[in-house]
mmCIF file of C-alpha atoms and ligand atoms in Angstrom:
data_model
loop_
_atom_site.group_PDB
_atom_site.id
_atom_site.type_symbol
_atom_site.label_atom_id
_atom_site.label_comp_id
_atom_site.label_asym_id
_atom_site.label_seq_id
_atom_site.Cartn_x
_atom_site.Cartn_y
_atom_site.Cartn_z
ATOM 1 C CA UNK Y 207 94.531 124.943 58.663
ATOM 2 C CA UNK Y 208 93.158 128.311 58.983
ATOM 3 C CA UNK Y 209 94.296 130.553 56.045
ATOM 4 C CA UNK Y 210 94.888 134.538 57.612
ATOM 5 C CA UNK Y 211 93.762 137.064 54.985
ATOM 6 C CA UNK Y 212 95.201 140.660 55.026
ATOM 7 C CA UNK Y 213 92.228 142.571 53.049
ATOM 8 C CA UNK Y 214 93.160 145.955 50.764
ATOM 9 C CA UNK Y 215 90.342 147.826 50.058
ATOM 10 C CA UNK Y 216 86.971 148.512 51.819
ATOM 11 C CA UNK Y 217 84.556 150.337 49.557
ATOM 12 C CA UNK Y 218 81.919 149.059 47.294
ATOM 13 C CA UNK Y 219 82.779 145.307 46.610
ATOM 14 C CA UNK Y 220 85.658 145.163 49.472
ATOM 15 C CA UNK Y 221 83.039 145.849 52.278
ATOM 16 C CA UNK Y 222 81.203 142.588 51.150
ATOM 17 C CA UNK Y 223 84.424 140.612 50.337
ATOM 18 C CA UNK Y 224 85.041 141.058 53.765
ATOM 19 C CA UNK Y 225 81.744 139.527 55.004
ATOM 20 C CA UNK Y 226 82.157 136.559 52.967
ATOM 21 C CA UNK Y 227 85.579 135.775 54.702
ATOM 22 C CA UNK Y 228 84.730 136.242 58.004
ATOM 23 C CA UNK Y 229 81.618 134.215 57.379
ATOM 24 C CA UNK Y 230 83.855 131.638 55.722
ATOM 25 C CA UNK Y 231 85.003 128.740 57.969
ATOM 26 C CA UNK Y 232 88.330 127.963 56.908
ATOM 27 C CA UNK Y 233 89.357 131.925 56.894
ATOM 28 C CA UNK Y 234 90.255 134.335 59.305
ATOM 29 C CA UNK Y 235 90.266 137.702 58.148
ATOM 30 C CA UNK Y 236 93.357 139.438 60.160
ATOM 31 C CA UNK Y 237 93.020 143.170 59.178
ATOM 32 C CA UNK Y 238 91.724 145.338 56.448
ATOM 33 C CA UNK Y 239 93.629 148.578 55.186
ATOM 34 C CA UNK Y 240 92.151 150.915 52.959
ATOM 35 C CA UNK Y 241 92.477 155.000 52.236
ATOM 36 C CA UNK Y 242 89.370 156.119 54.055
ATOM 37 C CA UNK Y 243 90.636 157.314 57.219
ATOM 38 C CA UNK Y 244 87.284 156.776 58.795
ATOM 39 C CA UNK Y 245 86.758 153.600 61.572
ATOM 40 C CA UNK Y 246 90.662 153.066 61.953
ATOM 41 C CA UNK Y 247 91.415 150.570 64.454
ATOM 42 C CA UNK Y 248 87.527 149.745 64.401
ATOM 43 C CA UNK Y 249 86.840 145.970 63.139
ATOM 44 C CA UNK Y 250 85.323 145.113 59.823
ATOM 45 C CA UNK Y 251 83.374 142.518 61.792
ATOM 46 C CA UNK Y 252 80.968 144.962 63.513
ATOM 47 C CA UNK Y 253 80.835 147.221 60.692
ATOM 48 C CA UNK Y 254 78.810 144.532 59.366
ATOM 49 C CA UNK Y 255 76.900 143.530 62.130
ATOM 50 C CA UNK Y 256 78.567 140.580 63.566
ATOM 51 C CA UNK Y 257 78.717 140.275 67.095
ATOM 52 C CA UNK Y 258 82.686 139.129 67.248
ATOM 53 C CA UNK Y 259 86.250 141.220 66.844
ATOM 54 C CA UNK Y 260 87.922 139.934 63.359
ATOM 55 C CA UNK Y 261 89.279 142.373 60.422
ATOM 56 C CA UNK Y 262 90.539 145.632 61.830
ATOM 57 C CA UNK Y 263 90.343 148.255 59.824
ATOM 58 C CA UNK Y 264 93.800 150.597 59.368
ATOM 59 C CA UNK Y 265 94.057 153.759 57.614
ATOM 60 C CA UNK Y 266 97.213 153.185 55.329
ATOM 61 C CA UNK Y 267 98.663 156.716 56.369
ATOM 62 C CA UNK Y 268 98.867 154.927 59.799
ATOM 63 C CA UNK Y 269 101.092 152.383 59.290
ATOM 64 C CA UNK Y 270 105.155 151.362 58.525
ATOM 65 C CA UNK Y 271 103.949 148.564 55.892
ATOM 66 C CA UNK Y 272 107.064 146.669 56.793
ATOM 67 C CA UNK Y 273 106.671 146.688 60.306
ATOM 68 C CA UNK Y 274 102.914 145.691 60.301
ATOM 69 C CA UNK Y 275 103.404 143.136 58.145
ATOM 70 C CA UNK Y 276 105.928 141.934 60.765
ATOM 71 C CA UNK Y 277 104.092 141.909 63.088
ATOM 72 C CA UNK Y 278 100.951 141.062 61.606
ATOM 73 C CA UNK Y 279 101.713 138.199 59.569
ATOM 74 C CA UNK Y 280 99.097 136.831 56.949
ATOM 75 C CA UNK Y 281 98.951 134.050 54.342
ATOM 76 C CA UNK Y 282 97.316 135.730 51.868
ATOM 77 C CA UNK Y 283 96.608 139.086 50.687
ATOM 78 C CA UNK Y 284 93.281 139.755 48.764
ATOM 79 C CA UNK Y 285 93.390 142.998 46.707
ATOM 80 C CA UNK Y 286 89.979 144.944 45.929
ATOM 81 C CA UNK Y 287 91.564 148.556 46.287
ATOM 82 C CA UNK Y 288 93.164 150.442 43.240
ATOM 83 C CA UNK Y 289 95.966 150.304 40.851
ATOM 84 C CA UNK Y 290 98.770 151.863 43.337
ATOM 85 C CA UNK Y 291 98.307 149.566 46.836
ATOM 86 C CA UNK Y 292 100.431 147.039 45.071
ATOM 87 C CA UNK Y 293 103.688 149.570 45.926
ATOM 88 C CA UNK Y 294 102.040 149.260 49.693
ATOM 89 C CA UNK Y 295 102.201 145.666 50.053
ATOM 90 C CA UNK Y 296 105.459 144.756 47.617
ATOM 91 C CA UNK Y 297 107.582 144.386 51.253
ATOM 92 C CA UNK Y 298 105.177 141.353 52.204
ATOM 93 C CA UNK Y 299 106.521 138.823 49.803
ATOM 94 C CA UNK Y 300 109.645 138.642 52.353
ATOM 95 C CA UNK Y 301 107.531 137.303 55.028
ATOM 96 C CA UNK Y 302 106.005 134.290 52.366
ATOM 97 C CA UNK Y 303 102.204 136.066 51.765
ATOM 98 C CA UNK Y 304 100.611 135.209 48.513
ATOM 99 C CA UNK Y 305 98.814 137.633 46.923
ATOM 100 C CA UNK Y 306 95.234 137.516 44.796
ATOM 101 C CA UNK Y 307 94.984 140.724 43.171
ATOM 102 C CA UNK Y 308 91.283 141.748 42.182
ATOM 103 C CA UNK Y 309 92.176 144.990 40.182
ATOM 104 C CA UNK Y 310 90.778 145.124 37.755
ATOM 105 C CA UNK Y 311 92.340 147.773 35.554
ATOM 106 C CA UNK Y 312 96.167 148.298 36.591
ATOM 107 C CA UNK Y 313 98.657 151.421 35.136
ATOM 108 C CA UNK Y 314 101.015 150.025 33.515
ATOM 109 C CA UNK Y 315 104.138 150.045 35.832
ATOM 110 C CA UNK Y 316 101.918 148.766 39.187
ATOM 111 C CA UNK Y 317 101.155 145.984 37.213
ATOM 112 C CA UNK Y 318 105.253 145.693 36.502
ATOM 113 C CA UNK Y 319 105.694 145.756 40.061
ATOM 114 C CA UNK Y 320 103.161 142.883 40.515
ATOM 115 C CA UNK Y 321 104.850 140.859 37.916
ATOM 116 C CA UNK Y 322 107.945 141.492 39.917
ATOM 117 C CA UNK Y 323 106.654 140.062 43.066
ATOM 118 C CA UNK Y 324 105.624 136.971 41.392
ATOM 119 C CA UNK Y 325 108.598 135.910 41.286
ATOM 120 C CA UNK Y 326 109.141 135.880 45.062
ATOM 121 C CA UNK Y 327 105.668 134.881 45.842
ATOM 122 C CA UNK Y 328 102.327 133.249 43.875
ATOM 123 C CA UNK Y 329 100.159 135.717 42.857
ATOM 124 C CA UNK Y 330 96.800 135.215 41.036
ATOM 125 C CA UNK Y 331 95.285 138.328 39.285
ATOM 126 C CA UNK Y 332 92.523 138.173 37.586
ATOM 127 C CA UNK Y 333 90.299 141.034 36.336
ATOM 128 C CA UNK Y 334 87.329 139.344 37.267
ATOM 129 C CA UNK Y 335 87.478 136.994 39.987
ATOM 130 C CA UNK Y 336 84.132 135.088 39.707
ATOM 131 C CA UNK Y 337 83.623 131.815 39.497
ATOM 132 C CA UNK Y 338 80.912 132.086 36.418
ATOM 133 C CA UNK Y 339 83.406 134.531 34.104
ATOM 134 C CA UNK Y 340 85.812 132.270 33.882
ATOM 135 C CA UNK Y 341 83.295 129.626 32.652
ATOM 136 C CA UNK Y 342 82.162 132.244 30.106
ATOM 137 C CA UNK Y 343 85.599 132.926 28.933
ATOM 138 C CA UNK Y 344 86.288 129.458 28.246
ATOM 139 C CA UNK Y 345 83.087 129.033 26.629
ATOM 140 C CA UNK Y 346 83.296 131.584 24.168
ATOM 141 C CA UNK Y 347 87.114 130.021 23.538
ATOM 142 C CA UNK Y 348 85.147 126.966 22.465
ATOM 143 C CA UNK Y 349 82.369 128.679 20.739
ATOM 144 C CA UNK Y 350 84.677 131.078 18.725
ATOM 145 C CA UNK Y 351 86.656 127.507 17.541
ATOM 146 C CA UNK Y 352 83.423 126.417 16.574
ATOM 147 C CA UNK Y 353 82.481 129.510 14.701
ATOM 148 C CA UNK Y 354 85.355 130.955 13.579
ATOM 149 C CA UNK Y 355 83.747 133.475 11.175
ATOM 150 C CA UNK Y 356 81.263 134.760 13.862
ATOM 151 C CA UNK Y 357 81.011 138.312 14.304
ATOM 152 C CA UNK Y 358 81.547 138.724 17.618
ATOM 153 C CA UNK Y 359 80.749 141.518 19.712
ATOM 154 C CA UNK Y 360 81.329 142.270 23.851
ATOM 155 C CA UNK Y 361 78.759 144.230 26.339
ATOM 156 C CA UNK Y 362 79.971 144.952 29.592
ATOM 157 C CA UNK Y 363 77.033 146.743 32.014
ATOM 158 C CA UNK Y 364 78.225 148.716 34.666
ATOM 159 C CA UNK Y 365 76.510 150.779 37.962
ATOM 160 C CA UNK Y 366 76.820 154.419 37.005
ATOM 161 C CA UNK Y 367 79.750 155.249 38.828
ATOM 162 C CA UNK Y 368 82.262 152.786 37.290
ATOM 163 C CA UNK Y 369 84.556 154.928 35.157
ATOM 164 C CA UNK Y 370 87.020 152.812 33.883
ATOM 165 C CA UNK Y 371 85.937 150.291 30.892
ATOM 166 C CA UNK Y 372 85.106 146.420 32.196
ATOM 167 C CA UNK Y 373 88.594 145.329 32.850
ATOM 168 C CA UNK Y 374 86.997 141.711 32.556
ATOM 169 C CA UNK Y 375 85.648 143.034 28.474
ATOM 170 C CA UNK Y 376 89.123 143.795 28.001
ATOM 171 C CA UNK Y 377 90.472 140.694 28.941
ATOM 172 C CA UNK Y 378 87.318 138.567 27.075
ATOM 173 C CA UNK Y 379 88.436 140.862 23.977
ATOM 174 C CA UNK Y 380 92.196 139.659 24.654
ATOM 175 C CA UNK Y 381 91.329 136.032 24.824
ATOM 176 C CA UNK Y 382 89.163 136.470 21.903
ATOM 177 C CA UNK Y 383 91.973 138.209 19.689
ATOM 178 C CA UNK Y 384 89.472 141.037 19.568
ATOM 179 C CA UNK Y 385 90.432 144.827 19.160
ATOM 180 C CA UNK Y 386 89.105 145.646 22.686
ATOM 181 C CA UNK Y 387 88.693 149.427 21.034
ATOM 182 C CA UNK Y 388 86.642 148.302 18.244
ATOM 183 C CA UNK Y 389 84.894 145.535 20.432
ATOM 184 C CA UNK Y 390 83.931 146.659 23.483
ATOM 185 C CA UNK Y 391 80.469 148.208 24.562
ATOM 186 C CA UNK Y 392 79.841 150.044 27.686
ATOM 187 C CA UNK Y 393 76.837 150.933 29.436
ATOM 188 C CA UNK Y 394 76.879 152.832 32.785
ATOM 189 C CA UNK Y 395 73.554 152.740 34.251
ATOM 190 C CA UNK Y 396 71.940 152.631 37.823
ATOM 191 C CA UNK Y 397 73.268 150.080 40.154
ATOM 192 C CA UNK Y 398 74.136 147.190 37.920
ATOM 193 C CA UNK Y 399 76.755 145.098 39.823
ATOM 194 C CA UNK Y 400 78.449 143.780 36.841
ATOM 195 C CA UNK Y 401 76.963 142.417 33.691
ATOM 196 C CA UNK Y 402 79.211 140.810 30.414
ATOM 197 C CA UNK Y 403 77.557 139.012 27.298
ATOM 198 C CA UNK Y 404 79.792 137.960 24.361
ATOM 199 C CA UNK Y 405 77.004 138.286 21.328
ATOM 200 C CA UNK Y 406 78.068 135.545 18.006
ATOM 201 C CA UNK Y 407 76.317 136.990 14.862
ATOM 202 C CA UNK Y 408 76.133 134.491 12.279
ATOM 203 C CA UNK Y 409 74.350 134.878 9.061
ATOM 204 C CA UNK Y 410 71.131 132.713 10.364
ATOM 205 C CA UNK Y 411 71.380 132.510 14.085
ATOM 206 C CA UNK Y 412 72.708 135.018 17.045
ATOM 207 C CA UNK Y 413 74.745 133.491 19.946
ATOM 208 C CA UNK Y 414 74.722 135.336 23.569
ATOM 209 C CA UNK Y 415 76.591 133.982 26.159
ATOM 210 C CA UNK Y 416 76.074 136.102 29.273
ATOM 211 C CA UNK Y 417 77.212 136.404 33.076
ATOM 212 C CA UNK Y 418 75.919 138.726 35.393
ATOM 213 C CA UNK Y 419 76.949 139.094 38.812
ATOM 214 C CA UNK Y 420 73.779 140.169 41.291
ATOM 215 C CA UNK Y 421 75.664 140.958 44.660
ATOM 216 C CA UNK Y 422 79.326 141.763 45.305
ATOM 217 C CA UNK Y 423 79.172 138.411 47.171
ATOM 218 C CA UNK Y 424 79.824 136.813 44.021
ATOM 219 C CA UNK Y 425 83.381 138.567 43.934
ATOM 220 C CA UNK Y 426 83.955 137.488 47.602
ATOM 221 C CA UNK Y 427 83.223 133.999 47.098
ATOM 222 C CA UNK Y 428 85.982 133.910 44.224
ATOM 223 C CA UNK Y 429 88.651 135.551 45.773
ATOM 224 C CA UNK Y 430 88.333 132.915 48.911
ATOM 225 C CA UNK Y 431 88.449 130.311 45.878
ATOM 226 C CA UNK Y 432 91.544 131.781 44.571
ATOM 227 C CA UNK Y 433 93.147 132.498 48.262
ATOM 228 C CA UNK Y 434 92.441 128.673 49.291
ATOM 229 C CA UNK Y 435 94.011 127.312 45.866
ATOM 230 C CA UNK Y 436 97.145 129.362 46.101
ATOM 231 C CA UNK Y 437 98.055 128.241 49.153
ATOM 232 C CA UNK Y 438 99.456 124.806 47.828
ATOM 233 C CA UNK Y 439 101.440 127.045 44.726
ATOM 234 C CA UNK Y 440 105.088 127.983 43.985
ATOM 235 C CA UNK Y 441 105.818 131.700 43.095
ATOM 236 C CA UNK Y 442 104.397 132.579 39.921
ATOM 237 C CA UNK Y 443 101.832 134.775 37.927
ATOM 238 C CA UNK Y 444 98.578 132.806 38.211
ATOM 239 C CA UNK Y 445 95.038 133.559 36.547
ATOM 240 C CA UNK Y 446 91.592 132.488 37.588
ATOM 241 C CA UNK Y 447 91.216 130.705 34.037
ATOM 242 C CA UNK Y 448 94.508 128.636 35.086
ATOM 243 C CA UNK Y 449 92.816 127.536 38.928
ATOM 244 C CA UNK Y 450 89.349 127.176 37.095
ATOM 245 C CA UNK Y 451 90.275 125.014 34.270
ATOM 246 C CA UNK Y 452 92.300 122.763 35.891
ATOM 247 C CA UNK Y 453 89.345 121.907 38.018
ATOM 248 C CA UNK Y 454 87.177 122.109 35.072
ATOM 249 C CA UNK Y 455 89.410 119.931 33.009
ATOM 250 C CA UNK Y 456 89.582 117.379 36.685
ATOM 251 C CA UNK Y 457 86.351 117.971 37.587
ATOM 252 C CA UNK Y 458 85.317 114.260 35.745
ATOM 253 C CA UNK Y 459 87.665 112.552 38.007
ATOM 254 C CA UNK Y 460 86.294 111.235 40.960
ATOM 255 C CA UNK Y 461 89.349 112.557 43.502
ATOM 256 C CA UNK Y 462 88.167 116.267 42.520
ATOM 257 C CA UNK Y 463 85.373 118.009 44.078
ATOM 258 C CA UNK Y 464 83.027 119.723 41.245
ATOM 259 C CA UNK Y 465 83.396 123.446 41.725
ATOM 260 C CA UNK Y 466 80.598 124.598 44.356
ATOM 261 C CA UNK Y 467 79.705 127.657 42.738
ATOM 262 C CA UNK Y 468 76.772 129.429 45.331
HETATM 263 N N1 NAI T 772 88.205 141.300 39.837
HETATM 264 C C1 NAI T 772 86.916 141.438 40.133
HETATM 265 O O1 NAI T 772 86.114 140.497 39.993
HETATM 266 C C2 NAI T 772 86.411 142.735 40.660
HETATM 267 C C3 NAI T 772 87.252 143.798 40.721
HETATM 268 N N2 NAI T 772 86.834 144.965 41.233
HETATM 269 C C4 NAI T 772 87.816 146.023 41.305
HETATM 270 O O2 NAI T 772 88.088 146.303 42.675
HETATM 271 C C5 NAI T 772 88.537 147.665 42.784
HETATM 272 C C6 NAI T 772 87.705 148.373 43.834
HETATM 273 O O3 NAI T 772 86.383 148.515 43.340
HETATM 274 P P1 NAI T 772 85.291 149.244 44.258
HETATM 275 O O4 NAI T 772 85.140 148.475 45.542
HETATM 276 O O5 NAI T 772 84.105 149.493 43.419
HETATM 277 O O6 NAI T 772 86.023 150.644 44.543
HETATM 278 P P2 NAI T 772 85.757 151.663 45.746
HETATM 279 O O7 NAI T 772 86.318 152.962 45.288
HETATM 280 O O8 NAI T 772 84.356 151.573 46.218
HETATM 281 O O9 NAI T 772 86.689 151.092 46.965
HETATM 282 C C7 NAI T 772 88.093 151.135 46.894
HETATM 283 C C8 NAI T 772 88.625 150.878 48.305
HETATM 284 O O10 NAI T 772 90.024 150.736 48.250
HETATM 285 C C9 NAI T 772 90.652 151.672 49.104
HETATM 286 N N3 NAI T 772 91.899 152.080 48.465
HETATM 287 C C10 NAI T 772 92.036 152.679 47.256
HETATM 288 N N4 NAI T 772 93.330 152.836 46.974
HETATM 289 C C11 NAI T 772 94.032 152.313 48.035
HETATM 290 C C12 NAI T 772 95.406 152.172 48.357
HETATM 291 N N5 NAI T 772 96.368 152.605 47.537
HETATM 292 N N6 NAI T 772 95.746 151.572 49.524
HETATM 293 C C13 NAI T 772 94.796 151.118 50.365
HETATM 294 N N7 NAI T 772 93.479 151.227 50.133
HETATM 295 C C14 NAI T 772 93.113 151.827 48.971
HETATM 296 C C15 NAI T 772 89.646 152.791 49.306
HETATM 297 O O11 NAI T 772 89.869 153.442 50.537
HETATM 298 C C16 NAI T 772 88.329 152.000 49.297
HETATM 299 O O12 NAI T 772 88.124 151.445 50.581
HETATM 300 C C17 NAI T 772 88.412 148.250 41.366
HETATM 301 O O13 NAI T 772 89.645 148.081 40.690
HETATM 302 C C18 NAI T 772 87.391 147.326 40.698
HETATM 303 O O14 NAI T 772 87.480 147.300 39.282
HETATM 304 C C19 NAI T 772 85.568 145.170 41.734
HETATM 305 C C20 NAI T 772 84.681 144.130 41.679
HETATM 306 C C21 NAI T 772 85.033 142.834 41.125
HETATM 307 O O1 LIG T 773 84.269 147.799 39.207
HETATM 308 C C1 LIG T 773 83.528 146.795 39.433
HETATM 309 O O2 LIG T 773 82.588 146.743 40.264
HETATM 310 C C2 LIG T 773 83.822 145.577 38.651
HETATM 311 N N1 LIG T 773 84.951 145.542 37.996
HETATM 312 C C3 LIG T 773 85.430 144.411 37.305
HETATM 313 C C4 LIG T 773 85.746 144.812 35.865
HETATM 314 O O3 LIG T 773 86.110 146.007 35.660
HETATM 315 O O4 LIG T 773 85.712 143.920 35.029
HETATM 316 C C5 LIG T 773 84.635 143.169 37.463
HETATM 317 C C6 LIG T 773 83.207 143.309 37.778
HETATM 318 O O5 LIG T 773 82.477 143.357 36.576
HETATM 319 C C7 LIG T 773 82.856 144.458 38.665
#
């Protein structure tokens, strides 16, 4: 079964998201609505230099949310905009879309509102969406149980433009029982797509575990992860950890495919 993806957000990382579902077989990527106003009712598809119509692109002043999501019906919403599109999309629940929400830093009362929807719909939101994160999360879970009197310290490495703090530190910091404002360390320099190392001091050996993401690809490849396993799910607030380590925890039994991570 196909799975139809409504895309929010075509800038930096949702530009490539959307090349990774329209290259990916068991996706069709329906439309894409962002704030720009540029290439409105152009397709995502030829933006990126494929030679087929799929993904077109609607300026979000242009449309009566309810009615378009009426009439164009998706299974899935993927979310790589900003903090306030969740107020955009909160009337598609009605018509049985999931939703994966990529923000990564949310005001407080959007984020409300996306708890809200989760209990008409499943949602998965996860601050960072990669396959690889999630495995660093849950090792530094294990490590910290290991090392309990580690000091432990978080580096998030950012392109120069990001202005928020990693909302992926904060949530390593969270899982960590860290004080994300004593614990975090930013560094905002040149293009880096996204780099996170969780550094154990211990009095006679140093610990890094570290992820870094190289292309934006990375981020598309997860969301399609997290789109295809919340088809099969009830409403409900869902993380990447939760979709990850149950195949983690499965991925010894035969019946489960080991996660393909590209
Ligand atoms: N969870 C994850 O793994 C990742 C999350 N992100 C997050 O994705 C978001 C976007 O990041 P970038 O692509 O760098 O930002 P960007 O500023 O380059 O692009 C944002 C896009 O969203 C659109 N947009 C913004 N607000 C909108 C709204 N209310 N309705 C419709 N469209 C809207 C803009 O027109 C633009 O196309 C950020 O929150 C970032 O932290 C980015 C990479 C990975
Ligand atoms: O803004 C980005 O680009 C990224 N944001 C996420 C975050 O804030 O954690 C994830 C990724 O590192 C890239």
């Amino acid at each position: 079964m196909t799975i139809k993806v409504g895309l929010f957000g075509f800038g930096r990382t949702g530009s490539v998201v959307a090349g990774e579902i329209i290259r990916d077989s068991e996706c069709e990527l329906e439309w894409v609505i962002r704030q720009t106003p540029s290439h409105h009712n152009e397709y995502a598809s030829n933006l990126l230099g494929f030679d087929h119509l799929e993904g077109k692109i609607i300026h979000f002043k242009e449309v009566d949310f309810d009615q378009f999501f009426k009439e164009n019906p998706v299974d899935v919403i993927i979310d790589f905009s900003s903090s306030s599109a969740v107020s955009e999309y909160a009337s598609v629940v009605k018509h049985g879309c999931k939703i994966v929400s990529a923000i990564s830093n949310y005001e407080k009362n959007d984020f409300e509102q996306l708890e809200m929807l989760s209990q008409q719909t499943a949602v998965l939101y996860s601050p960072n969406i990669t396959v690889g994160i999630n495995f660093l999360m849950e090792a530094s879970k294990l490590l910290q149980k290991i090392a309990p009197h580690a000091d432990i310290e978080i580096i998030e490495e950012h392109f120069r433009g990001k202005k928020d703090v990693s909302g992926t530190a904060l949530r390593i910091a969270e899982q960590l029982g860290l004080d994300k404002n004593e614990h975090v360390n930013s560094i905002r320099v040149g293009g880096i797509v996204g780099k996170h190392e969780v550094v154990f001091g211990l009095p006679n050996q140093t610990i890094r575990i570290i992820h870094e993401s190289h292309n934006r690809a990375a981020f598309g490849q997860g969301a399609i992860y997290a789109a295809k396993w919340i088809m099969g799910k009830e409403q409900g607030l869902y993380s990447m950890e939760e979709a990850l380590s149950l195949m983690m925890t499965q991925s010894n039994s035969p019946q489960q495919e080991p996660i393909a991570i590209r």
